[in-house]
Coordinates of C-alpha atoms (C1' of nucleotides) in Angstrom, one line a residue:
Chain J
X15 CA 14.9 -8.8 -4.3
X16 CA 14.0 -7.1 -7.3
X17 CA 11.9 -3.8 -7.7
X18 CA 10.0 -2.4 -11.2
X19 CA 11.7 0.5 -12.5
X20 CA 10.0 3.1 -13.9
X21 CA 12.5 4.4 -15.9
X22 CA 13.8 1.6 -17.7
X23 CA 10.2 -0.1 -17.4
X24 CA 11.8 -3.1 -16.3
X25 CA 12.4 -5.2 -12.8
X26 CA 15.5 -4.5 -11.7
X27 CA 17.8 -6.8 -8.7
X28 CA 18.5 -5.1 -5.6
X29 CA 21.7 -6.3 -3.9
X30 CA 20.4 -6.6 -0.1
X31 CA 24.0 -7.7 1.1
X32 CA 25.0 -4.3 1.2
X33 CA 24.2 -0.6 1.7
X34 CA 21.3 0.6 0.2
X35 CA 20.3 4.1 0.0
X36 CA 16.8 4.8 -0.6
X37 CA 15.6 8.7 -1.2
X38 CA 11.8 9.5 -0.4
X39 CA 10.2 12.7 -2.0
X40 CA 8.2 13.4 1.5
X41 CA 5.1 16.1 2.1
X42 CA 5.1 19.7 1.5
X43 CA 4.4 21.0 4.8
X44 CA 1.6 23.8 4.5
X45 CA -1.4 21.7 5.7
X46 CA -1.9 18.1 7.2
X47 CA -1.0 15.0 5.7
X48 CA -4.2 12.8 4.3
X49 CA -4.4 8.8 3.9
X50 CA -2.5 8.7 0.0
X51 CA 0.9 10.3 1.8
X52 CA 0.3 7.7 4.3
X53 CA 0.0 4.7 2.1
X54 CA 3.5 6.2 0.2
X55 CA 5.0 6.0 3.3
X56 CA 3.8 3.0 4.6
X57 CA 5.2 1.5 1.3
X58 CA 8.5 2.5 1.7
X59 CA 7.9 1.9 5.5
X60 CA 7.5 -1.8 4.6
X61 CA 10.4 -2.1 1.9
X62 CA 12.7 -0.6 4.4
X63 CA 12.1 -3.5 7.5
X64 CA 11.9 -6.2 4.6
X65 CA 15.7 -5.0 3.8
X66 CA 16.7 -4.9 6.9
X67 CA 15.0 -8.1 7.7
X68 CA 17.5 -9.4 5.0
X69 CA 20.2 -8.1 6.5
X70 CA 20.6 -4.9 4.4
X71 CA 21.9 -1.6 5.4
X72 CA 19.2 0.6 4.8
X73 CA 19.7 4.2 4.6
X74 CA 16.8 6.3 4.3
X75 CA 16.6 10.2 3.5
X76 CA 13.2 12.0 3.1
X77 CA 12.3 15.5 2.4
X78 CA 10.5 18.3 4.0
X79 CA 9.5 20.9 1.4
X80 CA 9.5 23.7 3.5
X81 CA 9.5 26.7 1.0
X82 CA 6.7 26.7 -1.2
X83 CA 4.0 29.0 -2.3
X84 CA 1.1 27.5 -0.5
X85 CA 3.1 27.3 2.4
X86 CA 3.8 31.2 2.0
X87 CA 0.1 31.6 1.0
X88 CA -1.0 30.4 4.1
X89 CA 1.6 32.3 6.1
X90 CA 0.1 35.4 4.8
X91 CA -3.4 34.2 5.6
X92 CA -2.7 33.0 8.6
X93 CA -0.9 36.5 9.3
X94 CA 2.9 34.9 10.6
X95 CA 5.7 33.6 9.5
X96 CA 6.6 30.7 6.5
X97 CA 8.2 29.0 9.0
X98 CA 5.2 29.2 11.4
X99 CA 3.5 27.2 9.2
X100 CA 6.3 24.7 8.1
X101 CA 7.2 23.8 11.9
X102 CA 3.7 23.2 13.4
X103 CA 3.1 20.7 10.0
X104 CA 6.4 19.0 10.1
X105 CA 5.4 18.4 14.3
X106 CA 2.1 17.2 12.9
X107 CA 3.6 14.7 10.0
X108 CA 5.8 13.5 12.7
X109 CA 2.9 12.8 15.3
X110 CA 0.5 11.4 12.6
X111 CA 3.4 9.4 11.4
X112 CA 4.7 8.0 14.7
X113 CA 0.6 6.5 14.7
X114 CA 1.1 4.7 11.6
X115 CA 4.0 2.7 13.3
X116 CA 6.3 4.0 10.5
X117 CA 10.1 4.0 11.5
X118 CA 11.5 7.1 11.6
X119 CA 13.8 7.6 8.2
X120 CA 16.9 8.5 8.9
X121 CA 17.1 12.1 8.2
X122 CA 14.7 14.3 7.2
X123 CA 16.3 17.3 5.4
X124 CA 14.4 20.7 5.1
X125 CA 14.9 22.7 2.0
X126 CA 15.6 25.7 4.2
X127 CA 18.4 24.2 5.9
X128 CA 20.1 23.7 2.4
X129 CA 20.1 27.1 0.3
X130 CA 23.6 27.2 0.6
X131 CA 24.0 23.4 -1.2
X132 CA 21.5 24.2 -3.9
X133 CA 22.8 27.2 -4.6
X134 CA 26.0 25.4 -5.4
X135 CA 24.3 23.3 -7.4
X136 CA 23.0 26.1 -9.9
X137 CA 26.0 27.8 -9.7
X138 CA 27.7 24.3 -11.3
X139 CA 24.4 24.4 -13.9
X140 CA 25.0 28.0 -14.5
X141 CA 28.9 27.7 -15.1
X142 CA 28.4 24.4 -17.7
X143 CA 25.7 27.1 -19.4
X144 CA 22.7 24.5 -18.5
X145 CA 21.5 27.1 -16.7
X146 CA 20.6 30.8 -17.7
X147 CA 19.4 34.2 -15.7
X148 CA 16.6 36.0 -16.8
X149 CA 14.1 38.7 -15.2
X150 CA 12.6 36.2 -12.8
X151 CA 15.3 33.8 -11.9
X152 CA 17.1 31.4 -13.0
X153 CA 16.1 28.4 -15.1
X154 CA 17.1 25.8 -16.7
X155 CA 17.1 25.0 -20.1
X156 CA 15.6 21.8 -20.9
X157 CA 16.9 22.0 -24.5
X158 CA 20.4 21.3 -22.7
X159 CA 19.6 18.3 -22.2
X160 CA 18.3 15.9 -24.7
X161 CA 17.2 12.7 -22.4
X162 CA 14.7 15.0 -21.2
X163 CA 11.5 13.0 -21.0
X164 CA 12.8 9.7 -20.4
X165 CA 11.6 8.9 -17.3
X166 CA 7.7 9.9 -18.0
X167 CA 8.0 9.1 -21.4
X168 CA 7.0 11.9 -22.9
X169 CA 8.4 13.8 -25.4
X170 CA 9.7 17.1 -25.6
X171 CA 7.2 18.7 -28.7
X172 CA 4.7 16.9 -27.7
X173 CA 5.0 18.6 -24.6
X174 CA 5.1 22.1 -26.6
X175 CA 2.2 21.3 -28.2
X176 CA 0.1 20.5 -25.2
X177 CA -1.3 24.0 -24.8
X178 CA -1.2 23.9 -20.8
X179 CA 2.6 24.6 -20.4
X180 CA 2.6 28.1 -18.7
X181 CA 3.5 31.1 -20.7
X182 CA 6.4 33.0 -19.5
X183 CA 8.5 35.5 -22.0
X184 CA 11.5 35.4 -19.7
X185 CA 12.0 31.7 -20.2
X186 CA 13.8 30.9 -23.1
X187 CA 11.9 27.9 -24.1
X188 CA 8.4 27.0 -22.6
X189 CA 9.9 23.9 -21.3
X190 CA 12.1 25.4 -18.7
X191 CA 11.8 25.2 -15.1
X192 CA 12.8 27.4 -12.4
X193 CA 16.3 26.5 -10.4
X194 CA 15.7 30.0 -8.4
X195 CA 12.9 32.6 -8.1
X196 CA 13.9 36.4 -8.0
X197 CA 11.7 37.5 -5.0
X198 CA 11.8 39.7 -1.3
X199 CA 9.4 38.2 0.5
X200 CA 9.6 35.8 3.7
X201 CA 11.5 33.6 2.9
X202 CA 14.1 34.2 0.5
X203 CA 17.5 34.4 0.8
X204 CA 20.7 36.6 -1.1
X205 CA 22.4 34.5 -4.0
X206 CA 25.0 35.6 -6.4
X207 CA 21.7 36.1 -9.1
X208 CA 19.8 37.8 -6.8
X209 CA 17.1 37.4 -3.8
X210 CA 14.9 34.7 -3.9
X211 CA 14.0 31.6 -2.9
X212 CA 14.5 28.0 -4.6
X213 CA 12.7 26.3 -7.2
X214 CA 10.8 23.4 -6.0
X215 CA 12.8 20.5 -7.7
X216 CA 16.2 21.7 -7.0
X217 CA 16.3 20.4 -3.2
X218 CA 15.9 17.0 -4.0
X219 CA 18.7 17.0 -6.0
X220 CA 20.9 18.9 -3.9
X221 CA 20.0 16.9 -0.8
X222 CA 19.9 13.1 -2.4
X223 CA 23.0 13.9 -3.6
X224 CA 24.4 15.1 -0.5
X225 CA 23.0 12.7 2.1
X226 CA 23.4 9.6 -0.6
X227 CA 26.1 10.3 -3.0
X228 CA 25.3 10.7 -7.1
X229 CA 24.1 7.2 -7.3
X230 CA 22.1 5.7 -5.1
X231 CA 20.0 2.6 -5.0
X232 CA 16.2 3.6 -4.9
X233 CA 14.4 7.0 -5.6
X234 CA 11.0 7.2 -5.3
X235 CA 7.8 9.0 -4.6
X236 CA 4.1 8.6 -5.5
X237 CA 3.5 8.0 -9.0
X238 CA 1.9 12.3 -9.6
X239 CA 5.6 13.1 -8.7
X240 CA 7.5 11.6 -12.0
X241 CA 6.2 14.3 -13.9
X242 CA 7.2 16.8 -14.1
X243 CA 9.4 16.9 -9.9
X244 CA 11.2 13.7 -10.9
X245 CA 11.8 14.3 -14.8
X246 CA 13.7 17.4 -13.9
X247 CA 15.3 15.9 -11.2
X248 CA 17.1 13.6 -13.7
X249 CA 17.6 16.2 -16.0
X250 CA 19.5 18.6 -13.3
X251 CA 21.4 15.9 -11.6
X252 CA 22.6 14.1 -14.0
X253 CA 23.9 17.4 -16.3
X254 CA 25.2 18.2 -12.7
X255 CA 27.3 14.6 -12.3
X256 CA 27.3 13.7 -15.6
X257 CA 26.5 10.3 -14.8
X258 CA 23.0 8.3 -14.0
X259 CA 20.9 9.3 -10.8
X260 CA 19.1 7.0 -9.2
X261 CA 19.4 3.0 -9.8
X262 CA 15.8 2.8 -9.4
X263 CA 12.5 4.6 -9.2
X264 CA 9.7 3.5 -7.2
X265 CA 6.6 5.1 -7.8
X266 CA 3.7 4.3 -5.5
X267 CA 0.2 4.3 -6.8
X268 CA -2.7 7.1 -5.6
X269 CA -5.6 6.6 -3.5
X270 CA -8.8 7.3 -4.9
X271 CA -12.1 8.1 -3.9
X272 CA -14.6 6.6 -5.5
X273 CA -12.5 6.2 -8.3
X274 CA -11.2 9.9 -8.7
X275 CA -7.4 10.6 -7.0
X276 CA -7.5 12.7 -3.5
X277 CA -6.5 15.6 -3.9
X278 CA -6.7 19.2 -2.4
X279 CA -8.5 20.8 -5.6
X280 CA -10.9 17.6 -5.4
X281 CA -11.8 18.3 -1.7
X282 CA -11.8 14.7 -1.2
X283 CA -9.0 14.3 1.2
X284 CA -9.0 11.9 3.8
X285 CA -6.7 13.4 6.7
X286 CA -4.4 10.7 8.6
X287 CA -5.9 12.1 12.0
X288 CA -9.0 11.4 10.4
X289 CA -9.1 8.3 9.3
X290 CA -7.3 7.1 12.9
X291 CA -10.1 8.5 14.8
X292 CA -12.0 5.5 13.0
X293 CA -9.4 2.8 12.9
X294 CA -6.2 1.8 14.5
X295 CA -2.5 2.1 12.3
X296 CA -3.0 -1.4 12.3
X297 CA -6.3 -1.8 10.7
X298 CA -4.9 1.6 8.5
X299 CA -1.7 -0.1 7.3
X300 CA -3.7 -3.7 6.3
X301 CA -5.6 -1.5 4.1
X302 CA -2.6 0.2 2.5
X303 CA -0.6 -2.9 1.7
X304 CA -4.0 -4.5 0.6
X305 CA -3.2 -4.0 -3.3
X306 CA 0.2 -3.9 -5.4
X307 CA 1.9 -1.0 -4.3
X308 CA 2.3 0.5 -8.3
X309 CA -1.9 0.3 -8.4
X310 CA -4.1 2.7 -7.1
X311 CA -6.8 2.4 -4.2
X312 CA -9.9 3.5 -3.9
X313 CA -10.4 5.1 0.2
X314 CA -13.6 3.7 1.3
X315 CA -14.7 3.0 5.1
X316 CA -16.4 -0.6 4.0
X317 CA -12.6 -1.8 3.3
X318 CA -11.5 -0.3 6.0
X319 CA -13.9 -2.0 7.8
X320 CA -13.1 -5.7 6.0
X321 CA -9.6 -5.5 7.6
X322 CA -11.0 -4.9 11.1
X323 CA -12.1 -8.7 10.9
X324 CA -8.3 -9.7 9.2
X325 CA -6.8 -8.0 12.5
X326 CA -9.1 -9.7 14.9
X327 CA -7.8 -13.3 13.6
X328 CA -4.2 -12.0 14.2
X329 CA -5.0 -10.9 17.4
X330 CA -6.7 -14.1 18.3
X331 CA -4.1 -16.1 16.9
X332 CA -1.5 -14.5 18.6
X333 CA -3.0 -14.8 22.1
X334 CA -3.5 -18.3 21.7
X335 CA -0.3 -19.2 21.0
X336 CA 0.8 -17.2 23.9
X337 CA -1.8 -19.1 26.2
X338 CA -0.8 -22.3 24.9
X339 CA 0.3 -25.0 27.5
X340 CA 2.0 -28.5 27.0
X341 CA 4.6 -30.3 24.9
X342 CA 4.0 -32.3 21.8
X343 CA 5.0 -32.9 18.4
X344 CA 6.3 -30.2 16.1
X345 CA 7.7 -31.5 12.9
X346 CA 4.2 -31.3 10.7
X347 CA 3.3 -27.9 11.4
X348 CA 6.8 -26.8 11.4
X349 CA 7.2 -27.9 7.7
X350 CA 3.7 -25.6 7.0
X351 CA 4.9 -22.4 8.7
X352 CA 8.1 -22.7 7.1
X353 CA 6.6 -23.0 3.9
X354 CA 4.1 -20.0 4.6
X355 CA 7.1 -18.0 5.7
X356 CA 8.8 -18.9 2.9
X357 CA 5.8 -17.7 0.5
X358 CA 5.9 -14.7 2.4
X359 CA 9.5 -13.7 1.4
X360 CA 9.0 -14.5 -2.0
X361 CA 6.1 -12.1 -2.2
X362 CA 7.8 -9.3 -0.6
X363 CA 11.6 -10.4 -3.2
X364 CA 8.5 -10.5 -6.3
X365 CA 8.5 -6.4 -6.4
X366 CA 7.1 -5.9 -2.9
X367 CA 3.8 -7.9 -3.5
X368 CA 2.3 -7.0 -0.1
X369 CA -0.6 -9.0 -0.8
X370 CA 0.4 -11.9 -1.7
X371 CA 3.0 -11.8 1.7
X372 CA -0.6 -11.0 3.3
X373 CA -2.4 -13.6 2.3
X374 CA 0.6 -16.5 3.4
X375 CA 0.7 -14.8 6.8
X376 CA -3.1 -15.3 6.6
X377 CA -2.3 -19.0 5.4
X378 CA 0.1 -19.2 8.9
X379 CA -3.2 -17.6 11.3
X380 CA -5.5 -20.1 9.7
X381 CA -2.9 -23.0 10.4
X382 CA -2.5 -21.8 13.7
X383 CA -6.3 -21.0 14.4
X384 CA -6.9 -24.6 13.2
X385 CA -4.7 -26.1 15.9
X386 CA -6.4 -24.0 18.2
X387 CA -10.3 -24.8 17.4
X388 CA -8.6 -28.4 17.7
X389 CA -7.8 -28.3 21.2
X390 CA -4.0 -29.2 19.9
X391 CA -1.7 -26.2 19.9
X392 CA 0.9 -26.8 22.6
X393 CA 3.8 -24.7 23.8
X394 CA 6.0 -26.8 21.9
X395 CA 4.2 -25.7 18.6
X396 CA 4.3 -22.2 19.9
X397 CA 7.6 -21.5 20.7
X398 CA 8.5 -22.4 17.5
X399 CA 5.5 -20.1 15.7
X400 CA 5.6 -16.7 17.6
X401 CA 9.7 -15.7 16.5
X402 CA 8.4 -16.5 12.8
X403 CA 4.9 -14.4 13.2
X404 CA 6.5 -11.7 15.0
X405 CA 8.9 -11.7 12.3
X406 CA 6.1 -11.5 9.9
X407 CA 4.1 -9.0 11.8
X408 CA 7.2 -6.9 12.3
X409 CA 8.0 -6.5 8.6
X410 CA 4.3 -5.4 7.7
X411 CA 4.3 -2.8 10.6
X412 CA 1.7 -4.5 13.1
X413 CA 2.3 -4.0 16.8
X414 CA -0.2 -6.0 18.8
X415 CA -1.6 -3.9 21.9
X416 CA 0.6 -4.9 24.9
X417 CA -1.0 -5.7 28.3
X418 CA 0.5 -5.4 31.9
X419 CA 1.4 -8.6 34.1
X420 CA -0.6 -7.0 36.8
X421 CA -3.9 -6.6 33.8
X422 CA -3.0 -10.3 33.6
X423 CA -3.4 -10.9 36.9
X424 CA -6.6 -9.3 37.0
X425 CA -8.0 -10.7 34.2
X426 CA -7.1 -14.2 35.5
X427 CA -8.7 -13.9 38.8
X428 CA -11.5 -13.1 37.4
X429 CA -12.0 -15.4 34.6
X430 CA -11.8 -17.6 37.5
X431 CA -14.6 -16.1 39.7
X432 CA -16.7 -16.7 36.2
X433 CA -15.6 -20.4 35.8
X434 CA -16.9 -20.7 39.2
X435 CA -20.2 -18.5 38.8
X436 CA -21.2 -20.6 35.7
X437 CA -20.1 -24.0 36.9
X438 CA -22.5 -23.4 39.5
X439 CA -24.9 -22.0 37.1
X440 CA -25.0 -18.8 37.7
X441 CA -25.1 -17.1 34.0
X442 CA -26.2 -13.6 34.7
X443 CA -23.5 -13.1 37.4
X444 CA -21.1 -14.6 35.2
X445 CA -22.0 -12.4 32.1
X446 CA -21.7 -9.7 34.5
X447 CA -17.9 -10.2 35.2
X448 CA -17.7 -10.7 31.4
X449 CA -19.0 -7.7 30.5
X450 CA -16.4 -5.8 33.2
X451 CA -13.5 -7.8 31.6
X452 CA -14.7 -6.1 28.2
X453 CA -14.5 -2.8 29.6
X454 CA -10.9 -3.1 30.2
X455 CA -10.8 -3.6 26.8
X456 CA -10.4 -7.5 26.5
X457 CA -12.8 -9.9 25.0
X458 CA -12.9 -13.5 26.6
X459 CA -12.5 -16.7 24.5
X460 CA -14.8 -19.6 25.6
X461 CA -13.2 -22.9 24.4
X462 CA -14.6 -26.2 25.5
X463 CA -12.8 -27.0 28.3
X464 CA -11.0 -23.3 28.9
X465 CA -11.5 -19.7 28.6
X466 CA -8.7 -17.4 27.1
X467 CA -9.1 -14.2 26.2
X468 CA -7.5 -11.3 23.9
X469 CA -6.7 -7.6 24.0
X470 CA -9.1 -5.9 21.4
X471 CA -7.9 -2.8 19.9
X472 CA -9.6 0.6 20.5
X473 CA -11.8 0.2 17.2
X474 CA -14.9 2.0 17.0
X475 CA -16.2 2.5 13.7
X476 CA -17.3 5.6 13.7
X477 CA -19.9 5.3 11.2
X478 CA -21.5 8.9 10.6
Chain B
rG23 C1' -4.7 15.2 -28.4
rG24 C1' -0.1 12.7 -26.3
rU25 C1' 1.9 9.3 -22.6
rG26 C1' 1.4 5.6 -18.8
rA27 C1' -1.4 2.0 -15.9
rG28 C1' -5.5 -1.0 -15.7
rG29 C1' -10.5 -3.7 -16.7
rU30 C1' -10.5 -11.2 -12.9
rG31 C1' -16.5 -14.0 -8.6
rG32 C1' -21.3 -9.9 -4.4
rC33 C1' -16.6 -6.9 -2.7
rA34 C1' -11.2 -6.4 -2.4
rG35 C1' -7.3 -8.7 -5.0
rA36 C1' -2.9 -12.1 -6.6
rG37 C1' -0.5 -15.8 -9.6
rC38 C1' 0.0 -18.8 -13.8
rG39 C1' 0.4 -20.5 -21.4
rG40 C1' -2.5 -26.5 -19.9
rU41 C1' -4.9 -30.1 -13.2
rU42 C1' -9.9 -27.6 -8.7
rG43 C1' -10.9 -19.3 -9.6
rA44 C1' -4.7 -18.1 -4.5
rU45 C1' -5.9 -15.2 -0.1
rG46 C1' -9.3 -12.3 2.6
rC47 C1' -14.1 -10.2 3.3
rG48 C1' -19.4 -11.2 2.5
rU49 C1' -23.5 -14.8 2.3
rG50 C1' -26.0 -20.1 3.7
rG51 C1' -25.5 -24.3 6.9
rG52 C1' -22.9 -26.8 10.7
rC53 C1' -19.4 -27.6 15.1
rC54 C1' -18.4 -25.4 19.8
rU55 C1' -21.3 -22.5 23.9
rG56 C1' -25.7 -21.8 29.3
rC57 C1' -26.1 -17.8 25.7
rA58 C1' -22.9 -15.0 23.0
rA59 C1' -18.3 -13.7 20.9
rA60 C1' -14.1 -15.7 18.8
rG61 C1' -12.3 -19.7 16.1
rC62 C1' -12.9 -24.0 13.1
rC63 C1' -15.6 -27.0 9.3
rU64 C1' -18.5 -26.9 5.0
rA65 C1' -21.3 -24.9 1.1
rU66 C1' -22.3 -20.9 -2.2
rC67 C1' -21.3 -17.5 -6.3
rU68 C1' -21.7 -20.8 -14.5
rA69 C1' -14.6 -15.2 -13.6
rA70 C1' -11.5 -13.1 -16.9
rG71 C1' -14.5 -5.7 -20.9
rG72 C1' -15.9 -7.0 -26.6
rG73 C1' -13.9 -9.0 -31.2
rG74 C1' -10.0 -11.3 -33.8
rG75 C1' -5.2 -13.9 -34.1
rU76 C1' -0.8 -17.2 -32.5
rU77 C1' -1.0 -22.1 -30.1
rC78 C1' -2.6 -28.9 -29.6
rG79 C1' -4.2 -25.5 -25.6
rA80 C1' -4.9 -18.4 -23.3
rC81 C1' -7.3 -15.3 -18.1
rU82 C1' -2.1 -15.5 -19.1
rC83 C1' 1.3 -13.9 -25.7
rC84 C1' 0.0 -10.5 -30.3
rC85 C1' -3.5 -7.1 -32.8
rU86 C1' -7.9 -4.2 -32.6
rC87 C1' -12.0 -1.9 -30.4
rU88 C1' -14.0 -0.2 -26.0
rC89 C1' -14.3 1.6 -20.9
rU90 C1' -11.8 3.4 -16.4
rC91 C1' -8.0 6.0 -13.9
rA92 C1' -3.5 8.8 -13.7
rC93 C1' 0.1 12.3 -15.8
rC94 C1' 0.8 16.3 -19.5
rU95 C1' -0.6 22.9 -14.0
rC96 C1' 0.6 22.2 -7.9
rC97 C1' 0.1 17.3 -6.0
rA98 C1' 2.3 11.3 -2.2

RNA sequence: GGUGAGGUGGCAGAGCGGUUGAUGCGUGGGCCUGCAAAGCCUAUCUAAGGGGGUUCGACUCCCUCUCUCACCUCCA
């Protein structure tokens, strides 16, 4: 599989027979997470059960930022502790998350749980003389390291001259970025420099390289991180090992709305809660994987909307092949789902390109669909379909609603009381029953000489 | 100002130096149905931001102009 790396611009081949180690920059945890973390999560969501699909051994570590100062601002709003605030959103990220269907990484560090590792870290930076002390912490000096810039592309006067870099005289050079912040307040900790708390880029180094080793397979993030949280990541890691970080980095593209990027000072976020009052993870995670993963979004409820109808033909398709009946010839329509599957895998090797995998499982409903408006699908042709779309459907993150032998049961008998009713003409009695199957939430199929039925999701559009 | 990513049908959005604009949505018509819904079939929409160049041939490569977005401050 190969993945486009930012840093040396270029696609580069992943080796799925082994281990690979994948590092997520995850959510600062001061206030809920909104649709653009969702769609970065998703992403790597989906890369991860592709690799494992292929028989890799994926390892996934993502953060929790967990000292910050919004997260303290809003503990002194809010009148209690940092930690107050970090806990109740890191139970909300996991609740939200959990929605979207994502698999749970397989740790999630917290920076708070790690002052001990970073501050070995800036000790080592501090010792090699990367690092200096001054009057509000400790820093380090970007001068120390001339690759500086290499992942953004930027370079280092340029970046002096832009006149936004903030103006501090205890800094050496403008450039500079805090390792630790001298402070007293909740939280902060002792260090041999002082009290204070850590600077915001440090964790990820210290914990990558704890929980992954000095050089691992895939960093990544969304694409506001590589500058500057990722740029100095490289720049303190690899003065700290002395040898490259990450193989990779994977930056995932924004959402916008109406063109402009989501974001807090915008006050166009989209919460995750929000949006799955509207639609289901399902309908949510369509929309996510609707575009290149490197290319932004735009959040509107009309394309939400759109993939509502996509869903419905999976469900459809699905429960058809589960009703189907009979034995018959497989060997044509095995040669087309092959073929769609494999166009699917060679989407997802092709840099992750979700929607081009999409649109060949879309090519395997409509085959399927076809067979079905036919009168031709057989068990025969179905046995052989559902491993490959579950497959499918397991590697984008779909779960189809599940349903109850006893709801079966039901729903049988009385498809069968309406058979009855309208053999014998009886239409408004029949649409009665109808209309009580759809209020447990299943919507009947009438075919020409048979009725089957599906489990619709819970999707109202809550259009305001 | 610097850096990066882009501008493809009504919408979303891929691929490819050369047969028919992938795929989905939408829209028109049809099949099916007691009626719907779902599904299927079919049709529809003179595509490639503008201008140059390379080439036998460019949407695809190069140059230039232009527009949009992102980053350069915290940000997934």
């Amino acid at each position: 599989m190969k993945i486009q790396d930012t840093l040396s611009k270029n696609q580069k081949q992943l080796d799925t027979s082994g281990k690979i180690r994948i590092y997520v920059c995850g959510v600062t945890v001061y206030d809920e997470s909104h649709i653009g973390h969702a769609r970065t999560i998703i992403v790597f969501d989906v890369l991860r059960r592709y690799l494992e699909s292929k028989g890799a051994w994926v390892e996934i570590i993502q953060n929790f930022t967990d000292v910050d100062d919004r997260i303290i601002n809003r503990a002194k709003r809010e009148n209690v502790r940092a930690s107050a605030i970090s806990s109740r959103y890191i139970d909300n990220y996991y609740n939200d998350f959990d929605d979207l269907n994502v698999i749970r990484a397989t740790k999630y560090p917290k920076a708070t749980e790690h002052i001990e590792d970073m501050q070995n870290f800036i000790k080592s930076l501090v010792n090699k003389k990367i690092a200096y002390t001054s009057k509000n912490g400790v820093y380090f000096s970007v001068a120390k390291f001339p690759e500086y810039g290499k992942l953004s592309k930027k370079k280092i006067d340029e970046l002096l001259s832009g006149a936004r870099v903030e103006v501090d005289e205890a800094k050496k050079d403008p450039l500079d970025f805090a390792l630790w912040k001298f402070s007293n307040e909740d939280p902060s900790w002792e260090s041999p420099w002082g009290r204070g708390r850590p600077g915001w880029h440090i964790e990820c180094s210290a914990m990558s390289i704890k929980y992954l080793g000095e050089n691992f397979e895939i960093h990544g993030g969304g694409r506001d991180l590589i500058f500057p949280h990722h740029e100095n990541e490289i720049a303190q890691s690899e003065s700290y090992t002395s040898q490259p970080f990450a193989k990779i980095w994977m930056h995932v593209g924004m959402i916008t709305i109406n063109g402009e990027k989501m974001s807090k000072s915008k006050g166009n976020i989209k919460s995750i809660r929000h949006v799955l009052e509207s639609f289901s993870s399902n309908i949510i995670r369509l929309f996510c994987l609707s575009g290149h993963y490197s290319k932004p979004i735009d959040y509107s409820e009309d394309l939400l909307q759109e993939n509502i109808t996509k869903w419905r033909q999976v469900e459809s398709c699905y429960y058809e092949m589960n009703l189907a009946k009979g034995n018959g010839p497989t060997d044509e329509i095995k040669k087309i789902i092959i073929e769609c599957q494999n166009e699917f895998n060679s989407a997802l090797d092709d840099d992750l390109n979700t929607h081009l995998a999409l649109s060949a499982f879309f090519k395997f409903i409509n085959e399927i669909n076809q067979l079905v408006a036919s009168e031709t699908i057989t068990k025969s042709i179905s046995d052989l379909a559902i491993p490959i779309f579950e497959k499918m459907i397991y590697i984008i993150g779909l779960k189809i609603p599940k349903i109850s032998d006893e709801e079966i049961k039901t729903i049988n008998e009385l498809i069968n009381k309406r058979e009855s009713l309208r053999a014998e003409k009886k239409f408004q009695e029949a649409d009665r029953i109808r209309d009580q199957i759809s209020e447990m939430g299943i919507e009947l199929i009438d075919h020409k000489n048979r009725t089957t039925w599906m489990k619709k999701e819970k999707i109202q559009s809550e259009r305001h």
